[in-house]
PDB file of C-alpha atoms in Angstrom:
ATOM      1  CA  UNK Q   6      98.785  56.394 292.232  1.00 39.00           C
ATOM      2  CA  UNK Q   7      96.252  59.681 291.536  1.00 45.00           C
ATOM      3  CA  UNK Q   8      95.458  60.365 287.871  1.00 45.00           C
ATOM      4  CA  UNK Q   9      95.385  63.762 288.444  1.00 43.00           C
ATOM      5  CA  UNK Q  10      98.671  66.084 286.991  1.00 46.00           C
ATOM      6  CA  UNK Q  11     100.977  67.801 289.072  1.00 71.00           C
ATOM      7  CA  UNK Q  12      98.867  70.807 288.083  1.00 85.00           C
ATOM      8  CA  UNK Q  13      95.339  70.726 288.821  1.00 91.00           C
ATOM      9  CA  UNK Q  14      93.519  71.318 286.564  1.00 96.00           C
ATOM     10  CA  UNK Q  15      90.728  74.343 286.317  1.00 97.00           C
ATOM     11  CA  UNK Q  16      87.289  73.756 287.178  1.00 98.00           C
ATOM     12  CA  UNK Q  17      84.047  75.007 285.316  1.00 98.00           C
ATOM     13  CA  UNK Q  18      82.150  76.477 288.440  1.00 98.00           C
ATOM     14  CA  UNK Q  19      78.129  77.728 287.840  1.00 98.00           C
ATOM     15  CA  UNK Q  20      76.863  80.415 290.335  1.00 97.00           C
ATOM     16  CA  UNK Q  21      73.475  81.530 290.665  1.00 96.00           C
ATOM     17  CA  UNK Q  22      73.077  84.161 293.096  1.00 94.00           C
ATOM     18  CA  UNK Q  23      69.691  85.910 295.023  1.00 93.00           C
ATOM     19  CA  UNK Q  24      68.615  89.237 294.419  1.00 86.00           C
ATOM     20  CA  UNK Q  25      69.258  90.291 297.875  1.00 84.00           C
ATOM     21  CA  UNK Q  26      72.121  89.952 300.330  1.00 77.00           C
ATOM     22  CA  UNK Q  27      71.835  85.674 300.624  1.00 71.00           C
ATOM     23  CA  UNK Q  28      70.906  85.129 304.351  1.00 72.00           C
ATOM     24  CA  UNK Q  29      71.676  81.308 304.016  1.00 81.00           C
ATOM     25  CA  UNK Q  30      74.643  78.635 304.094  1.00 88.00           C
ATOM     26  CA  UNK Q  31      75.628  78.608 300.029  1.00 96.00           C
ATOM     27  CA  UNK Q  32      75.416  74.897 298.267  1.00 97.00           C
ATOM     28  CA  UNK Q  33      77.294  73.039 296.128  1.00 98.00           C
ATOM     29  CA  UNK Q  34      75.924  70.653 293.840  1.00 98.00           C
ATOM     30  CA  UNK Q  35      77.852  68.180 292.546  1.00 98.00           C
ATOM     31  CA  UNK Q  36      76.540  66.070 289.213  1.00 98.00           C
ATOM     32  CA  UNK Q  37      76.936  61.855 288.298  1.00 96.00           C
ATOM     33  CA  UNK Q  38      78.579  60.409 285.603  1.00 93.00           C
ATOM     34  CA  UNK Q  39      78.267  61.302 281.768  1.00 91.00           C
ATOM     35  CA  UNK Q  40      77.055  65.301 282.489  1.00 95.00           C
ATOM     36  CA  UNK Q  41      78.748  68.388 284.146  1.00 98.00           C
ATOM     37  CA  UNK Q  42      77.267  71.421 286.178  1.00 98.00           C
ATOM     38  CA  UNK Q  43      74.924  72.522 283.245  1.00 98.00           C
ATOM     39  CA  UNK Q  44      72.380  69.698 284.626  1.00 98.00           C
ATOM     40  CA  UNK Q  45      72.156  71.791 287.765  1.00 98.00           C
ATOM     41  CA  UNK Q  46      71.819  74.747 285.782  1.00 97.00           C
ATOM     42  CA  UNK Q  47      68.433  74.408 284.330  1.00 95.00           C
ATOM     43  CA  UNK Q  48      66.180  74.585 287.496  1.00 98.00           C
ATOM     44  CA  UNK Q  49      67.897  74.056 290.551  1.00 98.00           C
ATOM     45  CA  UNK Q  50      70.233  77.089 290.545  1.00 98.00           C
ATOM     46  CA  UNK Q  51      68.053  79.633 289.844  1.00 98.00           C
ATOM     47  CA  UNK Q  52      65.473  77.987 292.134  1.00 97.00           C
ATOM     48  CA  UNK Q  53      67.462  77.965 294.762  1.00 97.00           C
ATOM     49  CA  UNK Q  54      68.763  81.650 294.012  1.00 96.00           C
ATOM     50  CA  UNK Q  55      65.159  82.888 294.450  1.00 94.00           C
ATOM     51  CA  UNK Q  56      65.207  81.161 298.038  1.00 93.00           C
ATOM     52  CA  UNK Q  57      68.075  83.740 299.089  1.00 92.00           C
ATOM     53  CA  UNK Q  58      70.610  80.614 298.549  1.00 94.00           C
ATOM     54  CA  UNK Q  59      74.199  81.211 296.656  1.00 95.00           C
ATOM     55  CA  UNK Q  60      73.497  77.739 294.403  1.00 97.00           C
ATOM     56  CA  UNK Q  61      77.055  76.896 293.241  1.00 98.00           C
ATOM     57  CA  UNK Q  62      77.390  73.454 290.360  1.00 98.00           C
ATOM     58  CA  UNK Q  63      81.205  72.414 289.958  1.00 98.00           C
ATOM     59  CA  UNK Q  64      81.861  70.487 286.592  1.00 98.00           C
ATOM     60  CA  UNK Q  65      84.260  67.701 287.911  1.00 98.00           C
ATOM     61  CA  UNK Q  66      87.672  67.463 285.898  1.00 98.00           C
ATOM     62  CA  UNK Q  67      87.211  65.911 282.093  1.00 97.00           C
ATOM     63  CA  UNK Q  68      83.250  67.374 282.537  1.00 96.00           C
ATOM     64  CA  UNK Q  69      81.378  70.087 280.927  1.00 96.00           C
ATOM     65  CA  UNK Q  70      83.955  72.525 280.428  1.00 97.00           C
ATOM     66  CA  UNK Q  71      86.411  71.795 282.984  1.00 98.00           C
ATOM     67  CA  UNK Q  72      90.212  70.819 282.218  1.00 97.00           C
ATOM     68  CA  UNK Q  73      91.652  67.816 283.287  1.00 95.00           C
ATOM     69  CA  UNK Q  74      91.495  64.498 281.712  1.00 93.00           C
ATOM     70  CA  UNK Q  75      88.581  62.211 281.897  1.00 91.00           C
ATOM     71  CA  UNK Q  76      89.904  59.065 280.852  1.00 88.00           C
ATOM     72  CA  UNK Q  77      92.526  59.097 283.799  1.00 92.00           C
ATOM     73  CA  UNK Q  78      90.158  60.144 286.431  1.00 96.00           C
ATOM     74  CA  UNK Q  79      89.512  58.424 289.318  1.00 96.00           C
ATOM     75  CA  UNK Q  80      86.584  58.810 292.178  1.00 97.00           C
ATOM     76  CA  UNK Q  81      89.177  60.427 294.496  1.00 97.00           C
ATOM     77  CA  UNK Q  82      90.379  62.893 292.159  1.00 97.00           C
ATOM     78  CA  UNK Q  83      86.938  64.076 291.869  1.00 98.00           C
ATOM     79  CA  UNK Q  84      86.695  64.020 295.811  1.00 98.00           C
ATOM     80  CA  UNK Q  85      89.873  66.174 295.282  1.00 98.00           C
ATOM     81  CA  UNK Q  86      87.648  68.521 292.750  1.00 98.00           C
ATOM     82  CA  UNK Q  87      85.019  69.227 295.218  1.00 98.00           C
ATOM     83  CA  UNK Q  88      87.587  70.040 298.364  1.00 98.00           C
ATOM     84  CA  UNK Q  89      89.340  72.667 295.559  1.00 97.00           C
ATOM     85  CA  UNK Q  90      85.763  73.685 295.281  1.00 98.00           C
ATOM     86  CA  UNK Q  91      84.586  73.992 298.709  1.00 97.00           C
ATOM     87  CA  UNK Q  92      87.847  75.753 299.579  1.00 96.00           C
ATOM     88  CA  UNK Q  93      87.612  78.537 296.428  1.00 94.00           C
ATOM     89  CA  UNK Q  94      83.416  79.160 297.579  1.00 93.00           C
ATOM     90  CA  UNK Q  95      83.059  82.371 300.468  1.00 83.00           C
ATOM     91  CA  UNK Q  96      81.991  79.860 303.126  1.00 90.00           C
ATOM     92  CA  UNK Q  97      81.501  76.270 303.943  1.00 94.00           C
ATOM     93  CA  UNK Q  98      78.816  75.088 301.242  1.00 97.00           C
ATOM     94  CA  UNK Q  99      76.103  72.261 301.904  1.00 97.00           C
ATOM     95  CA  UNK Q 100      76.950  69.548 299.347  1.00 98.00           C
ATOM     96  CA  UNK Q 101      74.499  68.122 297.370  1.00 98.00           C
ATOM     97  CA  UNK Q 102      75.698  65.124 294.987  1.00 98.00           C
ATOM     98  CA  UNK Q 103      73.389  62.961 292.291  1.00 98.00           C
ATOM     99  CA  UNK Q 104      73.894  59.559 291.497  1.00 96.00           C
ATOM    100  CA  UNK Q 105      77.802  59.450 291.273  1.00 96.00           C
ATOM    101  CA  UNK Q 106      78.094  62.662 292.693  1.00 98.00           C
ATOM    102  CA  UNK Q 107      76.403  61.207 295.391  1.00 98.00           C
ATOM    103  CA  UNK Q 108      79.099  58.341 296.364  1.00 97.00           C
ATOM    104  CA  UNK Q 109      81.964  60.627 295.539  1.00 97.00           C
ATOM    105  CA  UNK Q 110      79.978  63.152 298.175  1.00 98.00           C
ATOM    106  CA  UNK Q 111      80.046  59.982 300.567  1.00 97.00           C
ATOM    107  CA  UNK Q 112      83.629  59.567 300.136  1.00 96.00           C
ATOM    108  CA  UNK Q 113      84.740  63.159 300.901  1.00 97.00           C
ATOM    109  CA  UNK Q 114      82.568  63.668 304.285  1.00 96.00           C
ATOM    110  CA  UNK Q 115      84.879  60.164 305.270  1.00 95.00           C
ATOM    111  CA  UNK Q 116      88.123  62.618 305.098  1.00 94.00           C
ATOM    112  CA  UNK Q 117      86.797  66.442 305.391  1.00 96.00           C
ATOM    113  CA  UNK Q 118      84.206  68.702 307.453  1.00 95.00           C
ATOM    114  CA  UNK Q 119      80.777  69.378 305.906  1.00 96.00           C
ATOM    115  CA  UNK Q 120      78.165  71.185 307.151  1.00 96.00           C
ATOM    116  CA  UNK Q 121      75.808  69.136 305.935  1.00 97.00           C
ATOM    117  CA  UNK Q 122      74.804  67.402 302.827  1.00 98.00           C
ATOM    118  CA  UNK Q 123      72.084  65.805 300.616  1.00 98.00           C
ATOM    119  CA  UNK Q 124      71.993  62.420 298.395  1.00 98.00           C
ATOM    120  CA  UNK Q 125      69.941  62.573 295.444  1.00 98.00           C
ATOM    121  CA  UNK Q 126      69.254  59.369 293.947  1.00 97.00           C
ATOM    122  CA  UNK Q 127      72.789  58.390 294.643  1.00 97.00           C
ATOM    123  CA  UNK Q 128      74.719  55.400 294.211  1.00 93.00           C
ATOM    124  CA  UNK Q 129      74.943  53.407 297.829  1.00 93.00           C
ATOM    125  CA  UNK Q 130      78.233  52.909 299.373  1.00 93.00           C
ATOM    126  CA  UNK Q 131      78.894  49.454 297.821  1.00 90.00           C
ATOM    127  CA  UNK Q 132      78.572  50.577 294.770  1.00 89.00           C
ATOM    128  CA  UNK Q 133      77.013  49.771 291.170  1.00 84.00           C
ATOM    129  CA  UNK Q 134      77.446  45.965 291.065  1.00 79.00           C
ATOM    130  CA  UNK Q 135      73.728  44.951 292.178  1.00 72.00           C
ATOM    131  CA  UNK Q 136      72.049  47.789 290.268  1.00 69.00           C
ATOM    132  CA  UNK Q 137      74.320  46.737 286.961  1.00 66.00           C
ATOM    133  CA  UNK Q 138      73.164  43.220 287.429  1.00 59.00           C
ATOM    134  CA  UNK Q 139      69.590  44.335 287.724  1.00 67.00           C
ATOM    135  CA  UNK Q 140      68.782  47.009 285.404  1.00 59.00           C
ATOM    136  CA  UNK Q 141      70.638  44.811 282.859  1.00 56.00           C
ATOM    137  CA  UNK Q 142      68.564  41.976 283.382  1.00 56.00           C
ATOM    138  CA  UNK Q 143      65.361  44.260 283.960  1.00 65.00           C
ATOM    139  CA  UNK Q 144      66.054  46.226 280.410  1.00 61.00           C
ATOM    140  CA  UNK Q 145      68.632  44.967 278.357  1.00 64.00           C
ATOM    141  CA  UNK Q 146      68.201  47.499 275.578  1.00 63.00           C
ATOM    142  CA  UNK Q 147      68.756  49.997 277.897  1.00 62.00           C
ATOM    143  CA  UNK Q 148      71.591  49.020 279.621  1.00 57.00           C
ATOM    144  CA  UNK Q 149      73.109  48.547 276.399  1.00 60.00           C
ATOM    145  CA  UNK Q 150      72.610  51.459 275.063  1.00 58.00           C
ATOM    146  CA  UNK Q 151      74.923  52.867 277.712  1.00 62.00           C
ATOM    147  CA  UNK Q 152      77.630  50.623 276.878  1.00 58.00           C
ATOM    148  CA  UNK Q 153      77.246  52.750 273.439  1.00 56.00           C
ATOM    149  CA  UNK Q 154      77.261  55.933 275.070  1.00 57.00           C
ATOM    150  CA  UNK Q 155      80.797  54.677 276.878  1.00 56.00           C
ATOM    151  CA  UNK Q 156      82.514  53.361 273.611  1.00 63.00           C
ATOM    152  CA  UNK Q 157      81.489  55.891 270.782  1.00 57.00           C
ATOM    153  CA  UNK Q 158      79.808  58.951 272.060  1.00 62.00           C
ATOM    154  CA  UNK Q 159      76.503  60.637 272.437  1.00 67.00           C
ATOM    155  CA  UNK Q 160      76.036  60.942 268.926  1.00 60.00           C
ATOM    156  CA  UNK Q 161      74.235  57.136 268.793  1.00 56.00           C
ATOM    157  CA  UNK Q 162      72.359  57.990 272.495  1.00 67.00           C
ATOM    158  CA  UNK Q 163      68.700  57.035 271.309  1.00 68.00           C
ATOM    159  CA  UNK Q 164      66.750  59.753 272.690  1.00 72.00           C
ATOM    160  CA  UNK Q 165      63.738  56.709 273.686  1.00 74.00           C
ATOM    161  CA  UNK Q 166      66.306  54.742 275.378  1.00 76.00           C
ATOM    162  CA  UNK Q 167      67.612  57.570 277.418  1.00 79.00           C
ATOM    163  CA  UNK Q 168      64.152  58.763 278.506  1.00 84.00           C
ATOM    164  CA  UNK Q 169      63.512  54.834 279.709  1.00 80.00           C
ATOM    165  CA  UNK Q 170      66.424  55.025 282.207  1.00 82.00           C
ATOM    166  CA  UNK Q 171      66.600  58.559 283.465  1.00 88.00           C
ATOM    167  CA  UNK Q 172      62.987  60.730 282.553  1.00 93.00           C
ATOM    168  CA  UNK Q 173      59.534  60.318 282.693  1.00 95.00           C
ATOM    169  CA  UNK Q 174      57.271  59.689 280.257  1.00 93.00           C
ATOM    170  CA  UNK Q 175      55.544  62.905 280.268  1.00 95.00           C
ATOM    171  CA  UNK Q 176      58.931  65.084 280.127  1.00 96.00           C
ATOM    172  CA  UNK Q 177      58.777  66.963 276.526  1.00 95.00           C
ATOM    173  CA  UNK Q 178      60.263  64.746 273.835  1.00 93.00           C
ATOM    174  CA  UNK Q 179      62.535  68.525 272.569  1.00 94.00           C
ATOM    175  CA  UNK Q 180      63.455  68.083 276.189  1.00 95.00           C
ATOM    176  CA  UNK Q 181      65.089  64.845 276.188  1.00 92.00           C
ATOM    177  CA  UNK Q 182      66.692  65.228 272.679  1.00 91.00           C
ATOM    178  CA  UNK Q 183      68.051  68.359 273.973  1.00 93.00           C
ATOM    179  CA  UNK Q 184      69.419  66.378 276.861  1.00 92.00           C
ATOM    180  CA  UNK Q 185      70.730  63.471 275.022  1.00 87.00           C
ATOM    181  CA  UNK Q 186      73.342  66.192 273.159  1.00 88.00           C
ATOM    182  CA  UNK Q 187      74.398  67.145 276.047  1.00 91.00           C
ATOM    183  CA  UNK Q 188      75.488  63.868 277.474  1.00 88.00           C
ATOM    184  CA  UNK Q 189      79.115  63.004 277.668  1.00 89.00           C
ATOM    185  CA  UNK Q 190      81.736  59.554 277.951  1.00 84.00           C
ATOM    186  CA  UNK Q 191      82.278  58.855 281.136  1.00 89.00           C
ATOM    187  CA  UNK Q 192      86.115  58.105 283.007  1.00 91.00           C
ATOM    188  CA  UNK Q 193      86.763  54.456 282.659  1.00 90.00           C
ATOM    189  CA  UNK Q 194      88.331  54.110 285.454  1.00 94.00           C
ATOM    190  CA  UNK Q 195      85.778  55.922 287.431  1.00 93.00           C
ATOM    191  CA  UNK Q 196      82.790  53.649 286.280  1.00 89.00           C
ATOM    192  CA  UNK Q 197      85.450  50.531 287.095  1.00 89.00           C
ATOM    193  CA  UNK Q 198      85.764  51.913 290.342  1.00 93.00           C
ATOM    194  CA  UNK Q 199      82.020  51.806 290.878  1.00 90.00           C
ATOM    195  CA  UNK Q 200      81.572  48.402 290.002  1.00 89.00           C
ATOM    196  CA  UNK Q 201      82.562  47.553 293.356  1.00 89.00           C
ATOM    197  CA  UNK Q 202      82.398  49.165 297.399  1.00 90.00           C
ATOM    198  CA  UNK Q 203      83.543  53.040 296.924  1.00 91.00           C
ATOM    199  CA  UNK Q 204      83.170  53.700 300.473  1.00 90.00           C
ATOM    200  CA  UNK Q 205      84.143  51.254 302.989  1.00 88.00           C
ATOM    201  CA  UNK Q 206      84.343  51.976 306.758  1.00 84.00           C
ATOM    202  CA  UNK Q 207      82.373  54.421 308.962  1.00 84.00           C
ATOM    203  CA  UNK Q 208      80.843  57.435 307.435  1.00 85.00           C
ATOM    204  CA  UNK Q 209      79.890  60.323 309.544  1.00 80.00           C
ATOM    205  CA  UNK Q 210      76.691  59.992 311.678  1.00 78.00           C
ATOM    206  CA  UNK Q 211      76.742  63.703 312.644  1.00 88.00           C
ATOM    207  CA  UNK Q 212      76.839  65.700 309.472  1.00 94.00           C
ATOM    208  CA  UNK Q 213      72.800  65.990 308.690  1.00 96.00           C
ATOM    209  CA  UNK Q 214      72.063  64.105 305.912  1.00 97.00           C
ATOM    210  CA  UNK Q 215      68.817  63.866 303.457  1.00 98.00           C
ATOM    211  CA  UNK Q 216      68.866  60.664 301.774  1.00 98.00           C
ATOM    212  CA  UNK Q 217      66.707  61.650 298.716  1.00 98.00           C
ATOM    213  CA  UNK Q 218      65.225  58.394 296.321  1.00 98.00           C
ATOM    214  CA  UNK Q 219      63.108  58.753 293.194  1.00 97.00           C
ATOM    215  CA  UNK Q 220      60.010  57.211 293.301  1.00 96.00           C
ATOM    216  CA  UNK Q 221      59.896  56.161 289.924  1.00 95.00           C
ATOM    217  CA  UNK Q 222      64.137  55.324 289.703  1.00 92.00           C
ATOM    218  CA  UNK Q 223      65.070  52.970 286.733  1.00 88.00           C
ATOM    219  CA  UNK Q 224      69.127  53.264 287.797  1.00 89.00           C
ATOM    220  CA  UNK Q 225      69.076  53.212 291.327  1.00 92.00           C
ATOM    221  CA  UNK Q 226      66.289  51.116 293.030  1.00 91.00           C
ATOM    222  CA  UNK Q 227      64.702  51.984 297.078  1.00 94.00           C
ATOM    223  CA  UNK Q 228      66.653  49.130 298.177  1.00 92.00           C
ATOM    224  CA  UNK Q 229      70.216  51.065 297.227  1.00 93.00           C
ATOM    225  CA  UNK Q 230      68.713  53.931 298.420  1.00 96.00           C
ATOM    226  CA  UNK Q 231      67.786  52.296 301.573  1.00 96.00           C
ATOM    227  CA  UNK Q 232      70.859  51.135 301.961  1.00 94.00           C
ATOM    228  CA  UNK Q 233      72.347  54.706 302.091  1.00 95.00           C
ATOM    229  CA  UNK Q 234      70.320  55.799 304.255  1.00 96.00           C
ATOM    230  CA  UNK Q 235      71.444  52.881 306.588  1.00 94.00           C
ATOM    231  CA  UNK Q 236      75.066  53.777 306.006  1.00 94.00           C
ATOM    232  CA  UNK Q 237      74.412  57.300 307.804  1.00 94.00           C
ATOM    233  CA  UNK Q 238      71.850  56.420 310.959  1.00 94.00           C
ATOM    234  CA  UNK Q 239      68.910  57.456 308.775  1.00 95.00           C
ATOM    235  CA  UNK Q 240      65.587  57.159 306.884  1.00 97.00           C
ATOM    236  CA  UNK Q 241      65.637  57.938 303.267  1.00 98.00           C
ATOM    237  CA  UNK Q 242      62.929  60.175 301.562  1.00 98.00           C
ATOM    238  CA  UNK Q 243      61.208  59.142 298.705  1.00 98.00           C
ATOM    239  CA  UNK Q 244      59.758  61.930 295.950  1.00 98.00           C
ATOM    240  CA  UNK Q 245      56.971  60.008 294.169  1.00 97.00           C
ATOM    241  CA  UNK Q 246      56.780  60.302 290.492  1.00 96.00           C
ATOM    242  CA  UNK Q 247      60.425  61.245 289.642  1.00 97.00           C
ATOM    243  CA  UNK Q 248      62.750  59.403 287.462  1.00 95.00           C
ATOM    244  CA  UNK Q 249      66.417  59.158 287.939  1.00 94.00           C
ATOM    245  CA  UNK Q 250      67.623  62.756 286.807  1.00 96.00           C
ATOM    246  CA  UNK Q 251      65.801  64.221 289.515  1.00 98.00           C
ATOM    247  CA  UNK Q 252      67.101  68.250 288.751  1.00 98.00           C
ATOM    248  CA  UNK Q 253      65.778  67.736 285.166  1.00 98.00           C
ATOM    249  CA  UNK Q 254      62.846  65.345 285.118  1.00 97.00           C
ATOM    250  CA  UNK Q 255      59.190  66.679 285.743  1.00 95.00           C
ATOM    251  CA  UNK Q 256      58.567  66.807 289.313  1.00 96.00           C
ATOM    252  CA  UNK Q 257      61.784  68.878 289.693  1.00 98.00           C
ATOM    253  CA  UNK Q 258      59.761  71.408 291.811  1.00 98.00           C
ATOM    254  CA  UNK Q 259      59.038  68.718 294.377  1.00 98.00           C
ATOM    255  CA  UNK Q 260      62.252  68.171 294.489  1.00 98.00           C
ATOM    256  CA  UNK Q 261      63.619  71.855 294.890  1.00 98.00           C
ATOM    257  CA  UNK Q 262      60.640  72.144 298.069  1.00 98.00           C
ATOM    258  CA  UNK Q 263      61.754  68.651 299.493  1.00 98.00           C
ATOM    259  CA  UNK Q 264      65.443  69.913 299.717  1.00 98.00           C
ATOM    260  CA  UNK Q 265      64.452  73.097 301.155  1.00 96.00           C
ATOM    261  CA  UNK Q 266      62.409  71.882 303.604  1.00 97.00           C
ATOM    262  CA  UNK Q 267      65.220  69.799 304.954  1.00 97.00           C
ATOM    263  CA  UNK Q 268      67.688  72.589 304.575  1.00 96.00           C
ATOM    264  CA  UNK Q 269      64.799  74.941 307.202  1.00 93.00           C
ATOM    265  CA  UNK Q 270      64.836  72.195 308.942  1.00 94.00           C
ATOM    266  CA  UNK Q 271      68.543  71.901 309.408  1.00 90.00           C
ATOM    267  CA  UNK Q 272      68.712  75.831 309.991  1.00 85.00           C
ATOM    268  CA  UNK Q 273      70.495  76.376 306.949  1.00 72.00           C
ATOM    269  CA  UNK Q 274      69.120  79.269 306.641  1.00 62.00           C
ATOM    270  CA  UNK Q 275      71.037  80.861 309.199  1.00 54.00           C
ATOM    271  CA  UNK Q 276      73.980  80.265 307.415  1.00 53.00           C
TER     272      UNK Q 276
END
């Protein structure tokens, strides 16, 4: 049974938009677990605004400031968020999902249309269980320290523990405190979910797909991302020197021109 209400509930949507009339297919990004769309908010939407793209970020229900409750969530009612999302947009958006995002992308291109989408850093279709198993045993403190984020709140989040697993070393410490205030609980049920296969069966070989890894990724490692790639017929592409939050992290910009070059590529641009 869903835990979404009869009543679905309203969505925090973030639109940057160009200058000039946009002469390119709009996107859609769609953030992982414990933020909402503000993540996308501090680079990539304005980036991609001054590229002529309309750069939407949906907060998925119980995130940022959407309604909805979090604690009764589950991966398909987000998959549910983003068709609501895709449908309210002008025209068909290119999704782009991070980390959770990513999977729950994976699981709505197994049921609806896309144009095309991008998978940043995102968790592979089996899901979290190897990459618990191994960032646990690779940094205990860390992985712990999420387990505190889950039960009491961001207040605790140690700022030097959250840089470990998702920034660089060289990203501004005001940056990463400003971050770790930001962070939110994530749906129980949700993160249960991910702890095993999310998406199981064929996914769509002929929706163009960038499989995007971080080169430098202390939550998900080249051989999830790898295995992603796999999943959908292709190669993934690795962006050196980037942690896990790659829209934040320094390197961003590499990023942002990695992305677009796939979307030229694609002929995005022509909308």
């Amino acid at each position: 049974m869903s835990g979404s209400s009869r009543s679905p509930p309203e969505l925090e949507l973030v639109t940057e938009s160009p200058a000039d009339e946009p002469g390119s297919r709009p996107l859609l990004f769609v953030h992982g677990a414990y933020v909402g769309a503000w993540c996308w908010s501090e680079h990539f939407l304005p980036a991609f605004a001054d590229r002529g793209y309309t750069a939407h970020a949906v907060s998925l229900r119980g995130h940022g400031d959407s309604g909805g409750s979090l604690y009764t969530a589950g991966i398909d009612d987000f998959v549910a968020d983003i068709r609501r999302t895709v449908e309210r947009v002008d025209r068909s958006p290119v999704l782009v999902g991070h980390s959770m995002g990513g999977v729950v992308v994976q699981r709505y291109l197994q049921r609806y249309d896309a144009p095309a989408a991008a998978l940043l850093a995102s968790i592979p279709p089996q899901g979290m269980t190897g990459l618990t198993f191994e960032f646990a045993l690779r940094d205990p403190t860390t992985w712990l320290q999420f387990g505190v984020l889950q039960t009491v709140g961001p207040g605790l989040t140690s700022p030097r523990v959250l840089r470990r697993a998702l920034f660089s070393p060289d990203l501004p410490d005001d940056r990463v405190e400003r971050y770790g205030r930001l962070v939110q609980q994530e749906s129980p049920r949700a993160l249960g979910e991910l702890s095993g296969p999310v998406v199981t069966g064929r996914v769509p070989n002929d929706v163009p797909t960038l499989v995007l890894g971080a080169g430098d990724d202390a939550i998900v490692p080249s051989w999830a991302t790898d295995a992603t790639a796999r999943a959908f017929g292709t190669d993934a592409t690795y962006v050196p020197g980037v942690a896990h939050a790659v829209m934040l992290d320094t390197g961003w910009e590499r990023v942002v021109a990695t992305l677009v070059d796939w979307l030229d590529g694609i002929g995005a641009t022509a909308g």
